[in-house]
Amino acid sequence: MSKYILVTAEKFGYGPIVTCLNIVKSLRLMASQKNIKLVFLGTSIAKEQAEKSNLFDEIIECETYNYEHLQQNTTLFQNAQAILCCENQFGAIYAKQLNLKNVYFVDNLVWMWDKITPGLENVDGYFISETFDSKENFKNIGKLVKNPIFVGPLRKINVKNYKTKNLLVINFGGAEAFMLDKEIVISFYKKILSEILTENVIHKFNKIYVCGGNGIINELQEFSTSNIVVKSLSNEDYLKLLHNASHLIMSSGLGNFIESIGINKNIMYIPPINYSQLLQLDKYKKLNLGLALINWSDYSFYDTIPQLLDEETGVNLVVDNVKKYLDSNDNLISEKVNNFINTNQEKYFDTRKNYVSKFPKNASRVISKYIINSIKG
C-alpha cells in the first residue's frame, strides 16, 4: 500500500465520526499534495458515516474499542505515516503501545472528565476541542499529558439566514455506544418518538423528518407515513435539511448544538441517554439562549447525578433514569413539545449568533496542518 494516514473514530453516536469527518475534509486536501491516502478503521455508525462521506481511499471494518480486533490490524497501524484517533481511546493507546510516532488523539469532552485515561498522555498531539472551556479542568487532570493542543469546536459554525419551510426535523443522533444496551436504546427512542408525534404535531407541519444512525432508524420505520420520513442521512445531507427546517427536536450532543445554534431555528432538546448529554443539557440551560429542553431533573423520579464522574459510572446512572422513564406514564415530553411548536424563539436569535460567532473556525485546519507537518518527506 502507498503512503497513508490511518484514521479511527469511536462509535459513540455521531459525535466522534462527524468530528472526524470535519477534520478529514481539510486533511484530505493537504495529504493529497504529498500523495498520501486516507484509510478509515471503524465499525457501526462510524463506518456507516465514513462510507457516506466519500472522503476515504479505503475503509476497513474493526471494533476499535476491542484490543483483540485492533491487534488483528497491527500491520495497518505500523505502516501508517500518522494515526488520527477521534475520541477512540483504545486505538490511540494501542498505537503508543506499539511505540509508534505521529499518533494523535482528538477529545471533545475534556471539560467533563474526571481523569485522562492512562496511556493517552503519551500521544504526540492531544487535541482538545473546546465548545465549553476545558482549560480549568485540564489543569486538574492533564498534568501528565505531554502535548496538549487547544482548538475550537470541530463542527461547521454557521450564522447564515436560510429560507425556512414548515418543517420539523427530529434528530436522535447516532444512538450507539458499546456501553449501552441496544434494547434499552430502542425502547427509549420509540417511546420518546411516540410522545413527540401527537396529532397536534403531525398536523402542524407539512413534513416531519426523523433522522439518526441506521441502527436506530431501522427500528423506527413503523412511524413512517406520507408526511413523516424516517431516514438515516450523511452529515452533509442532514445539514441541508437542517437549514430549511423551522423547528428542531434533537438529542443534546455538542454537534447538534454547534450546527444549529447560529441559524435561526426553534430548538428543543430531548432527555439524555448518556452522561455527556446530561451534563451538556445543564450547560445549555445556563447559557440562557432560549432553548427548550428536558433533562431527567425535570422528572419526579430523578436522583441527582454528580459532575466529574468516570464515564461508565455516569452512563449507568443516566441509564437508571432511562429505565424509570420507560416504566413511567408521565406525558411531560408531549406537553413540552406541544408548547414548543406553538412558541417562537426569534427574540434569542441575535444572542445565539453573537455567542457562536466568538468561536474560532479554524480547528480542522490547525489539526490537519499539525499532522501533515509531522510527516517526513
Short mmCIF file of N, CA and C in Angstrom, two decimals, residues 78-246:
data_model
loop_
_atom_site.label_atom_id
_atom_site.label_comp_id
_atom_site.label_asym_id
_atom_site.label_seq_id
_atom_site.Cartn_x
_atom_site.Cartn_y
_atom_site.Cartn_z
N GLN A 78 1.24 -0.10 12.03
CA GLN A 78 2.69 0.05 11.94
C GLN A 78 3.14 0.74 10.66
N ASN A 79 2.41 0.57 9.59
CA ASN A 79 2.83 1.11 8.30
C ASN A 79 2.26 2.50 8.00
N ALA A 80 1.44 3.02 8.91
CA ALA A 80 0.84 4.33 8.68
C ALA A 80 1.86 5.45 8.90
N GLN A 81 1.74 6.51 8.10
CA GLN A 81 2.59 7.69 8.27
C GLN A 81 2.19 8.47 9.53
N ALA A 82 0.91 8.41 9.84
CA ALA A 82 0.38 9.05 11.05
C ALA A 82 -0.93 8.37 11.40
N ILE A 83 -1.35 8.51 12.65
CA ILE A 83 -2.58 7.89 13.12
C ILE A 83 -3.40 8.96 13.84
N LEU A 84 -4.64 9.14 13.39
CA LEU A 84 -5.55 10.11 13.99
C LEU A 84 -6.73 9.37 14.59
N CYS A 85 -6.91 9.48 15.90
CA CYS A 85 -7.98 8.80 16.61
C CYS A 85 -8.95 9.83 17.18
N CYS A 86 -10.17 9.83 16.67
CA CYS A 86 -11.18 10.79 17.10
C CYS A 86 -12.02 10.17 18.22
N GLU A 87 -11.70 10.52 19.43
CA GLU A 87 -12.36 10.01 20.64
C GLU A 87 -12.29 8.49 20.76
N ASN A 88 -11.41 7.87 19.99
CA ASN A 88 -11.18 6.43 20.07
C ASN A 88 -9.94 6.20 20.94
N GLN A 89 -10.18 6.12 22.24
CA GLN A 89 -9.08 5.98 23.18
C GLN A 89 -8.29 4.69 22.96
N PHE A 90 -9.01 3.62 22.71
CA PHE A 90 -8.36 2.31 22.56
C PHE A 90 -7.36 2.33 21.41
N GLY A 91 -7.76 2.94 20.30
CA GLY A 91 -6.87 2.98 19.13
C GLY A 91 -5.61 3.78 19.39
N ALA A 92 -5.75 4.94 20.04
CA ALA A 92 -4.59 5.78 20.32
C ALA A 92 -3.65 5.10 21.31
N ILE A 93 -4.21 4.50 22.34
CA ILE A 93 -3.39 3.81 23.35
C ILE A 93 -2.67 2.62 22.73
N TYR A 94 -3.38 1.87 21.88
CA TYR A 94 -2.76 0.71 21.23
C TYR A 94 -1.60 1.16 20.34
N ALA A 95 -1.78 2.24 19.60
CA ALA A 95 -0.72 2.73 18.72
C ALA A 95 0.53 3.10 19.52
N LYS A 96 0.34 3.71 20.69
CA LYS A 96 1.50 4.06 21.51
C LYS A 96 2.13 2.83 22.16
N GLN A 97 1.30 1.82 22.44
CA GLN A 97 1.85 0.56 22.95
C GLN A 97 2.77 -0.10 21.92
N LEU A 98 2.52 0.17 20.65
CA LEU A 98 3.37 -0.32 19.57
C LEU A 98 4.60 0.56 19.35
N ASN A 99 4.75 1.58 20.20
CA ASN A 99 5.86 2.54 20.12
C ASN A 99 5.88 3.31 18.80
N LEU A 100 4.69 3.61 18.29
CA LEU A 100 4.59 4.34 17.03
C LEU A 100 4.66 5.84 17.27
N LYS A 101 5.15 6.56 16.26
CA LYS A 101 5.20 8.01 16.31
C LYS A 101 4.05 8.60 15.49
N ASN A 102 3.84 9.89 15.65
CA ASN A 102 2.78 10.61 14.92
C ASN A 102 1.40 10.03 15.22
N VAL A 103 1.14 9.83 16.52
CA VAL A 103 -0.17 9.34 16.98
C VAL A 103 -0.91 10.52 17.61
N TYR A 104 -2.12 10.79 17.10
CA TYR A 104 -2.86 11.97 17.53
C TYR A 104 -4.26 11.58 18.02
N PHE A 105 -4.69 12.26 19.08
CA PHE A 105 -5.98 11.97 19.69
C PHE A 105 -6.80 13.25 19.77
N VAL A 106 -8.09 13.17 19.43
CA VAL A 106 -9.00 14.31 19.49
C VAL A 106 -10.04 14.05 20.57
N ASP A 107 -10.23 15.04 21.44
CA ASP A 107 -11.14 14.90 22.58
C ASP A 107 -12.07 16.11 22.65
N ASN A 108 -13.37 15.88 22.57
CA ASN A 108 -14.37 16.94 22.68
C ASN A 108 -14.84 17.20 24.10
N LEU A 109 -14.44 16.34 25.05
CA LEU A 109 -15.10 16.32 26.36
C LEU A 109 -14.16 16.51 27.54
N VAL A 110 -13.03 17.15 27.33
CA VAL A 110 -12.09 17.34 28.43
C VAL A 110 -12.72 18.13 29.58
N TRP A 111 -13.65 19.01 29.26
CA TRP A 111 -14.31 19.83 30.29
C TRP A 111 -15.06 18.99 31.33
N MET A 112 -15.41 17.73 30.99
CA MET A 112 -16.25 16.94 31.90
C MET A 112 -15.55 15.71 32.48
N TRP A 113 -14.33 15.39 32.03
CA TRP A 113 -13.69 14.17 32.50
C TRP A 113 -13.22 14.28 33.95
N ASP A 114 -13.21 13.14 34.62
CA ASP A 114 -12.64 13.08 35.97
C ASP A 114 -11.15 12.78 35.93
N LYS A 115 -10.68 12.26 34.78
CA LYS A 115 -9.26 11.95 34.61
C LYS A 115 -8.99 11.72 33.13
N ILE A 116 -7.72 11.78 32.76
CA ILE A 116 -7.29 11.38 31.43
C ILE A 116 -6.94 9.89 31.49
N THR A 117 -7.50 9.11 30.60
CA THR A 117 -7.27 7.67 30.59
C THR A 117 -5.78 7.37 30.45
N PRO A 118 -5.20 6.57 31.36
CA PRO A 118 -3.77 6.24 31.29
C PRO A 118 -3.40 5.68 29.92
N GLY A 119 -2.31 6.18 29.37
CA GLY A 119 -1.84 5.79 28.04
C GLY A 119 -2.03 6.90 27.03
N LEU A 120 -3.05 7.72 27.23
CA LEU A 120 -3.30 8.83 26.31
C LEU A 120 -2.32 9.99 26.52
N GLU A 121 -1.69 10.04 27.68
CA GLU A 121 -0.79 11.16 27.97
C GLU A 121 0.44 11.14 27.06
N ASN A 122 0.70 10.00 26.43
CA ASN A 122 1.91 9.88 25.62
C ASN A 122 1.69 10.14 24.13
N VAL A 123 0.47 10.46 23.71
CA VAL A 123 0.24 10.70 22.28
C VAL A 123 1.04 11.92 21.82
N ASP A 124 1.32 11.98 20.54
CA ASP A 124 2.17 13.04 20.00
C ASP A 124 1.44 14.36 19.84
N GLY A 125 0.13 14.32 19.94
CA GLY A 125 -0.67 15.53 19.95
C GLY A 125 -2.04 15.20 20.53
N TYR A 126 -2.37 15.83 21.66
CA TYR A 126 -3.67 15.63 22.30
C TYR A 126 -4.49 16.88 22.00
N PHE A 127 -5.37 16.79 20.99
CA PHE A 127 -6.15 17.94 20.56
C PHE A 127 -7.41 18.06 21.41
N ILE A 128 -7.54 19.18 22.09
CA ILE A 128 -8.65 19.42 23.00
C ILE A 128 -9.59 20.42 22.33
N SER A 129 -10.71 19.94 21.85
CA SER A 129 -11.70 20.78 21.18
C SER A 129 -12.60 21.42 22.22
N GLU A 130 -12.66 22.75 22.22
CA GLU A 130 -13.40 23.47 23.25
C GLU A 130 -14.70 24.07 22.71
N THR A 131 -15.80 23.39 22.98
CA THR A 131 -17.10 24.02 22.86
C THR A 131 -17.42 24.71 24.18
N PHE A 132 -17.03 24.05 25.26
CA PHE A 132 -17.04 24.66 26.59
C PHE A 132 -15.60 24.75 27.08
N ASP A 133 -15.32 25.74 27.89
CA ASP A 133 -13.96 25.94 28.39
C ASP A 133 -13.45 24.67 29.08
N SER A 134 -12.29 24.22 28.64
CA SER A 134 -11.72 22.98 29.17
C SER A 134 -10.42 23.21 29.94
N LYS A 135 -9.90 24.40 29.89
CA LYS A 135 -8.57 24.66 30.44
C LYS A 135 -8.52 24.46 31.95
N GLU A 136 -9.58 24.89 32.65
CA GLU A 136 -9.58 24.78 34.11
C GLU A 136 -9.56 23.31 34.53
N ASN A 137 -10.41 22.50 33.93
CA ASN A 137 -10.43 21.08 34.29
C ASN A 137 -9.15 20.39 33.84
N PHE A 138 -8.61 20.82 32.70
CA PHE A 138 -7.36 20.21 32.22
C PHE A 138 -6.21 20.45 33.19
N LYS A 139 -6.20 21.59 33.84
CA LYS A 139 -5.17 21.86 34.84
C LYS A 139 -5.18 20.80 35.94
N ASN A 140 -6.37 20.31 36.25
CA ASN A 140 -6.51 19.33 37.33
C ASN A 140 -6.21 17.91 36.88
N ILE A 141 -6.57 17.59 35.64
CA ILE A 141 -6.48 16.18 35.21
C ILE A 141 -5.42 15.92 34.16
N GLY A 142 -4.84 16.99 33.57
CA GLY A 142 -3.98 16.79 32.41
C GLY A 142 -2.51 17.05 32.63
N LYS A 143 -2.06 17.02 33.87
CA LYS A 143 -0.66 17.36 34.17
C LYS A 143 0.34 16.44 33.47
N LEU A 144 -0.05 15.20 33.19
CA LEU A 144 0.88 14.25 32.58
C LEU A 144 0.84 14.26 31.05
N VAL A 145 -0.13 14.96 30.47
CA VAL A 145 -0.25 14.98 29.02
C VAL A 145 0.90 15.79 28.43
N LYS A 146 1.66 15.17 27.53
CA LYS A 146 2.90 15.77 27.06
C LYS A 146 2.69 16.84 25.98
N ASN A 147 1.67 16.66 25.16
CA ASN A 147 1.50 17.56 24.02
C ASN A 147 0.05 18.00 23.85
N PRO A 148 -0.48 18.80 24.80
CA PRO A 148 -1.86 19.27 24.65
C PRO A 148 -1.94 20.43 23.65
N ILE A 149 -2.95 20.42 22.79
CA ILE A 149 -3.17 21.50 21.83
C ILE A 149 -4.66 21.86 21.88
N PHE A 150 -4.97 23.08 22.29
CA PHE A 150 -6.36 23.52 22.40
C PHE A 150 -6.81 24.12 21.07
N VAL A 151 -8.00 23.69 20.62
CA VAL A 151 -8.58 24.19 19.37
C VAL A 151 -10.06 24.49 19.62
N GLY A 152 -10.70 25.13 18.64
CA GLY A 152 -12.12 25.43 18.75
C GLY A 152 -12.99 24.23 18.42
N PRO A 153 -14.30 24.42 18.33
CA PRO A 153 -15.22 23.33 18.02
C PRO A 153 -14.93 22.73 16.64
N LEU A 154 -15.07 21.43 16.55
CA LEU A 154 -14.81 20.72 15.29
C LEU A 154 -16.12 20.44 14.56
N ARG A 155 -16.84 21.51 14.30
CA ARG A 155 -18.08 21.46 13.53
C ARG A 155 -18.14 22.69 12.64
N LYS A 156 -18.97 22.63 11.63
CA LYS A 156 -19.18 23.79 10.77
C LYS A 156 -20.00 24.82 11.55
N ILE A 157 -19.40 25.98 11.81
CA ILE A 157 -20.08 27.04 12.55
C ILE A 157 -20.75 27.97 11.54
N ASN A 158 -22.06 28.06 11.62
CA ASN A 158 -22.84 28.73 10.60
C ASN A 158 -23.74 29.79 11.23
N VAL A 159 -23.74 30.99 10.67
CA VAL A 159 -24.63 32.05 11.17
C VAL A 159 -25.44 32.66 10.02
N LYS A 160 -25.66 31.86 8.99
CA LYS A 160 -26.43 32.35 7.84
C LYS A 160 -27.94 32.29 8.12
N ASN A 161 -28.68 33.07 7.36
CA ASN A 161 -30.14 33.01 7.40
C ASN A 161 -30.62 32.21 6.18
N TYR A 162 -31.40 31.19 6.43
CA TYR A 162 -31.90 30.33 5.34
C TYR A 162 -33.41 30.49 5.20
N LYS A 163 -33.88 30.25 3.99
CA LYS A 163 -35.31 30.26 3.76
C LYS A 163 -35.93 29.10 4.54
N THR A 164 -36.88 29.42 5.40
CA THR A 164 -37.46 28.42 6.29
C THR A 164 -38.76 27.86 5.74
N LYS A 165 -38.89 26.54 5.84
CA LYS A 165 -40.12 25.86 5.45
C LYS A 165 -40.83 25.36 6.71
N ASN A 166 -42.11 25.03 6.57
CA ASN A 166 -42.88 24.49 7.69
C ASN A 166 -42.51 23.02 7.89
N LEU A 167 -41.33 22.85 8.46
CA LEU A 167 -40.69 21.53 8.50
C LEU A 167 -40.12 21.28 9.89
N LEU A 168 -40.40 20.10 10.44
CA LEU A 168 -39.83 19.66 11.72
C LEU A 168 -38.78 18.59 11.47
N VAL A 169 -37.60 18.80 12.03
CA VAL A 169 -36.55 17.78 11.97
C VAL A 169 -36.33 17.24 13.38
N ILE A 170 -36.43 15.92 13.52
CA ILE A 170 -36.16 15.23 14.79
C ILE A 170 -34.88 14.44 14.59
N ASN A 171 -33.86 14.75 15.36
CA ASN A 171 -32.56 14.08 15.19
C ASN A 171 -32.17 13.37 16.48
N PHE A 172 -32.14 12.04 16.42
CA PHE A 172 -31.78 11.23 17.58
C PHE A 172 -30.29 10.90 17.63
N GLY A 173 -29.52 11.44 16.68
CA GLY A 173 -28.08 11.18 16.69
C GLY A 173 -27.76 9.74 16.32
N GLY A 174 -26.51 9.36 16.59
CA GLY A 174 -26.08 8.00 16.23
C GLY A 174 -26.74 6.92 17.05
N ALA A 175 -27.04 7.24 18.32
CA ALA A 175 -27.75 6.31 19.22
C ALA A 175 -27.05 4.97 19.34
N GLU A 176 -25.72 5.00 19.33
CA GLU A 176 -24.95 3.77 19.52
C GLU A 176 -23.79 4.03 20.46
N ALA A 177 -23.50 3.07 21.30
CA ALA A 177 -22.32 3.11 22.15
C ALA A 177 -22.13 1.73 22.75
N PHE A 178 -20.87 1.33 22.91
CA PHE A 178 -20.63 -0.02 23.42
C PHE A 178 -21.01 -0.15 24.88
N MET A 179 -21.24 0.97 25.59
CA MET A 179 -21.65 0.91 26.99
C MET A 179 -23.16 0.76 27.17
N LEU A 180 -23.93 0.93 26.09
CA LEU A 180 -25.38 0.95 26.21
C LEU A 180 -26.02 -0.32 25.68
N ASP A 181 -27.05 -0.79 26.41
CA ASP A 181 -27.82 -1.96 25.99
C ASP A 181 -28.71 -1.57 24.81
N LYS A 182 -28.57 -2.28 23.72
CA LYS A 182 -29.28 -1.92 22.48
C LYS A 182 -30.79 -1.92 22.67
N GLU A 183 -31.33 -2.88 23.40
CA GLU A 183 -32.78 -2.96 23.58
C GLU A 183 -33.32 -1.77 24.37
N ILE A 184 -32.55 -1.31 25.35
CA ILE A 184 -32.95 -0.13 26.11
C ILE A 184 -32.94 1.10 25.20
N VAL A 185 -31.92 1.21 24.37
CA VAL A 185 -31.82 2.34 23.44
C VAL A 185 -33.03 2.38 22.51
N ILE A 186 -33.37 1.24 21.94
CA ILE A 186 -34.51 1.16 21.01
C ILE A 186 -35.81 1.53 21.71
N SER A 187 -36.04 0.95 22.89
CA SER A 187 -37.26 1.24 23.65
C SER A 187 -37.36 2.72 24.01
N PHE A 188 -36.22 3.31 24.37
CA PHE A 188 -36.16 4.72 24.75
C PHE A 188 -36.61 5.61 23.59
N TYR A 189 -36.03 5.41 22.43
CA TYR A 189 -36.35 6.29 21.30
C TYR A 189 -37.74 6.02 20.73
N LYS A 190 -38.21 4.80 20.82
CA LYS A 190 -39.58 4.52 20.39
C LYS A 190 -40.59 5.25 21.28
N LYS A 191 -40.34 5.22 22.58
CA LYS A 191 -41.27 5.89 23.49
C LYS A 191 -41.21 7.40 23.31
N ILE A 192 -40.01 7.95 23.18
CA ILE A 192 -39.88 9.39 23.00
C ILE A 192 -40.55 9.83 21.70
N LEU A 193 -40.34 9.08 20.63
CA LEU A 193 -40.93 9.47 19.35
C LEU A 193 -42.45 9.40 19.40
N SER A 194 -42.97 8.39 20.07
CA SER A 194 -44.43 8.29 20.20
C SER A 194 -44.99 9.47 21.01
N GLU A 195 -44.21 9.96 21.98
CA GLU A 195 -44.64 11.13 22.75
C GLU A 195 -44.55 12.41 21.93
N ILE A 196 -43.57 12.49 21.08
CA ILE A 196 -43.40 13.69 20.25
C ILE A 196 -44.51 13.79 19.20
N LEU A 197 -44.81 12.67 18.55
CA LEU A 197 -45.70 12.68 17.39
C LEU A 197 -47.18 12.63 17.79
N THR A 198 -47.60 13.64 18.51
CA THR A 198 -49.03 13.77 18.82
C THR A 198 -49.76 14.27 17.58
N GLU A 199 -51.07 14.22 17.62
CA GLU A 199 -51.87 14.72 16.49
C GLU A 199 -51.58 16.19 16.23
N ASN A 200 -51.40 16.97 17.30
CA ASN A 200 -51.09 18.39 17.14
C ASN A 200 -49.82 18.60 16.34
N VAL A 201 -48.81 17.81 16.64
CA VAL A 201 -47.52 17.94 15.95
C VAL A 201 -47.65 17.50 14.50
N ILE A 202 -48.29 16.37 14.27
CA ILE A 202 -48.42 15.84 12.92
C ILE A 202 -49.16 16.82 12.01
N HIS A 203 -50.19 17.47 12.54
CA HIS A 203 -50.98 18.40 11.73
C HIS A 203 -50.34 19.78 11.61
N LYS A 204 -49.38 20.07 12.48
CA LYS A 204 -48.73 21.39 12.48
C LYS A 204 -47.79 21.56 11.29
N PHE A 205 -47.09 20.48 10.90
CA PHE A 205 -46.01 20.60 9.93
C PHE A 205 -46.37 19.93 8.60
N ASN A 206 -45.86 20.53 7.53
CA ASN A 206 -46.06 19.95 6.20
C ASN A 206 -45.27 18.66 6.04
N LYS A 207 -44.11 18.60 6.71
CA LYS A 207 -43.26 17.41 6.63
C LYS A 207 -42.49 17.27 7.93
N ILE A 208 -42.31 16.03 8.33
CA ILE A 208 -41.53 15.74 9.53
C ILE A 208 -40.45 14.72 9.14
N TYR A 209 -39.21 15.02 9.47
CA TYR A 209 -38.10 14.10 9.21
C TYR A 209 -37.56 13.59 10.54
N VAL A 210 -37.42 12.28 10.65
CA VAL A 210 -36.81 11.65 11.82
C VAL A 210 -35.47 11.08 11.36
N CYS A 211 -34.38 11.59 11.93
CA CYS A 211 -33.03 11.23 11.48
C CYS A 211 -32.24 10.55 12.60
N GLY A 212 -31.22 9.82 12.20
CA GLY A 212 -30.34 9.15 13.14
C GLY A 212 -29.52 8.10 12.42
N GLY A 213 -28.76 7.35 13.17
CA GLY A 213 -27.96 6.28 12.58
C GLY A 213 -28.83 5.12 12.12
N ASN A 214 -28.30 4.32 11.22
CA ASN A 214 -29.06 3.18 10.67
C ASN A 214 -29.58 2.26 11.77
N GLY A 215 -28.76 2.07 12.81
CA GLY A 215 -29.14 1.13 13.86
C GLY A 215 -30.46 1.48 14.51
N ILE A 216 -30.69 2.77 14.79
CA ILE A 216 -31.95 3.17 15.42
C ILE A 216 -33.03 3.44 14.38
N ILE A 217 -32.66 4.00 13.24
CA ILE A 217 -33.65 4.34 12.21
C ILE A 217 -34.35 3.09 11.68
N ASN A 218 -33.62 2.01 11.55
CA ASN A 218 -34.24 0.76 11.09
C ASN A 218 -35.32 0.27 12.06
N GLU A 219 -35.18 0.63 13.33
CA GLU A 219 -36.13 0.21 14.35
C GLU A 219 -37.34 1.15 14.47
N LEU A 220 -37.27 2.29 13.79
CA LEU A 220 -38.33 3.29 13.91
C LEU A 220 -39.19 3.41 12.64
N GLN A 221 -39.05 2.47 11.73
CA GLN A 221 -39.77 2.56 10.46
C GLN A 221 -41.28 2.48 10.62
N GLU A 222 -41.74 1.94 11.74
CA GLU A 222 -43.19 1.84 11.98
C GLU A 222 -43.85 3.22 12.08
N PHE A 223 -43.03 4.27 12.30
CA PHE A 223 -43.57 5.62 12.42
C PHE A 223 -43.66 6.33 11.07
N SER A 224 -43.18 5.70 10.00
CA SER A 224 -43.20 6.32 8.68
C SER A 224 -44.63 6.46 8.17
N THR A 225 -44.94 7.62 7.59
CA THR A 225 -46.21 7.86 6.92
C THR A 225 -45.93 8.72 5.69
N SER A 226 -46.99 9.18 5.06
CA SER A 226 -46.80 10.00 3.86
C SER A 226 -46.09 11.32 4.15
N ASN A 227 -46.24 11.84 5.39
CA ASN A 227 -45.54 13.09 5.69
C ASN A 227 -44.54 12.98 6.84
N ILE A 228 -44.27 11.74 7.28
CA ILE A 228 -43.22 11.50 8.27
C ILE A 228 -42.16 10.61 7.63
N VAL A 229 -41.00 11.18 7.37
CA VAL A 229 -39.90 10.46 6.72
C VAL A 229 -38.91 10.02 7.79
N VAL A 230 -38.66 8.73 7.88
CA VAL A 230 -37.72 8.18 8.86
C VAL A 230 -36.51 7.68 8.09
N LYS A 231 -35.37 8.36 8.23
CA LYS A 231 -34.27 8.10 7.32
C LYS A 231 -32.92 8.45 7.94
N SER A 232 -31.91 7.66 7.63
CA SER A 232 -30.54 7.97 8.02
C SER A 232 -29.87 8.75 6.90
N LEU A 233 -29.19 9.84 7.25
CA LEU A 233 -28.60 10.73 6.26
C LEU A 233 -27.10 10.90 6.50
N SER A 234 -26.37 11.26 5.44
CA SER A 234 -25.00 11.72 5.63
C SER A 234 -25.04 13.05 6.36
N ASN A 235 -23.93 13.45 6.96
CA ASN A 235 -23.91 14.73 7.66
C ASN A 235 -24.19 15.89 6.72
N GLU A 236 -23.67 15.81 5.50
CA GLU A 236 -23.91 16.89 4.53
C GLU A 236 -25.39 17.01 4.18
N ASP A 237 -26.04 15.88 3.93
CA ASP A 237 -27.47 15.92 3.59
C ASP A 237 -28.31 16.36 4.78
N TYR A 238 -27.89 15.95 5.96
CA TYR A 238 -28.61 16.36 7.17
C TYR A 238 -28.54 17.87 7.36
N LEU A 239 -27.36 18.46 7.13
CA LEU A 239 -27.21 19.91 7.32
C LEU A 239 -28.08 20.69 6.33
N LYS A 240 -28.20 20.19 5.12
CA LYS A 240 -29.09 20.85 4.14
C LYS A 240 -30.53 20.84 4.63
N LEU A 241 -30.95 19.72 5.19
CA LEU A 241 -32.30 19.60 5.74
C LEU A 241 -32.48 20.53 6.94
N LEU A 242 -31.47 20.56 7.78
CA LEU A 242 -31.47 21.40 8.98
C LEU A 242 -31.69 22.87 8.63
N HIS A 243 -31.03 23.31 7.58
CA HIS A 243 -31.08 24.71 7.20
C HIS A 243 -32.49 25.16 6.80
N ASN A 244 -33.29 24.24 6.27
CA ASN A 244 -34.62 24.59 5.78
C ASN A 244 -35.72 24.44 6.84
N ALA A 245 -35.41 23.77 7.94
CA ALA A 245 -36.43 23.47 8.94
C ALA A 245 -36.78 24.71 9.77
N SER A 246 -38.03 24.75 10.24
CA SER A 246 -38.42 25.81 11.17
C SER A 246 -38.22 25.38 12.62
#
